[in-house]
C-alpha angles and dihedrals in degrees: 000000000000118000093243092057091049091050092048091052092052095042108039118181095243096122098032097118095047092049091047091052090049092052092048090049091050091049091052091048092050092050091047092051091048091057094041097043094111091056091049092049094048091047091049091048092049092050099046107024107034095080092045093052091047091052092047093051092051093054 
């Protein structure tokens, strides 16, 4: 039995469309986060570092 036939038997294409949709969704999310990274960073900084900088400036 050729290797390609053996591989196709073990990995049938039953869930090909669901997996493709998942990969497309992940790609869209990665691209979205790349363009919105500055908003995420500024929001993260405001949440975790705003109180620390206020305390440091008062000392």
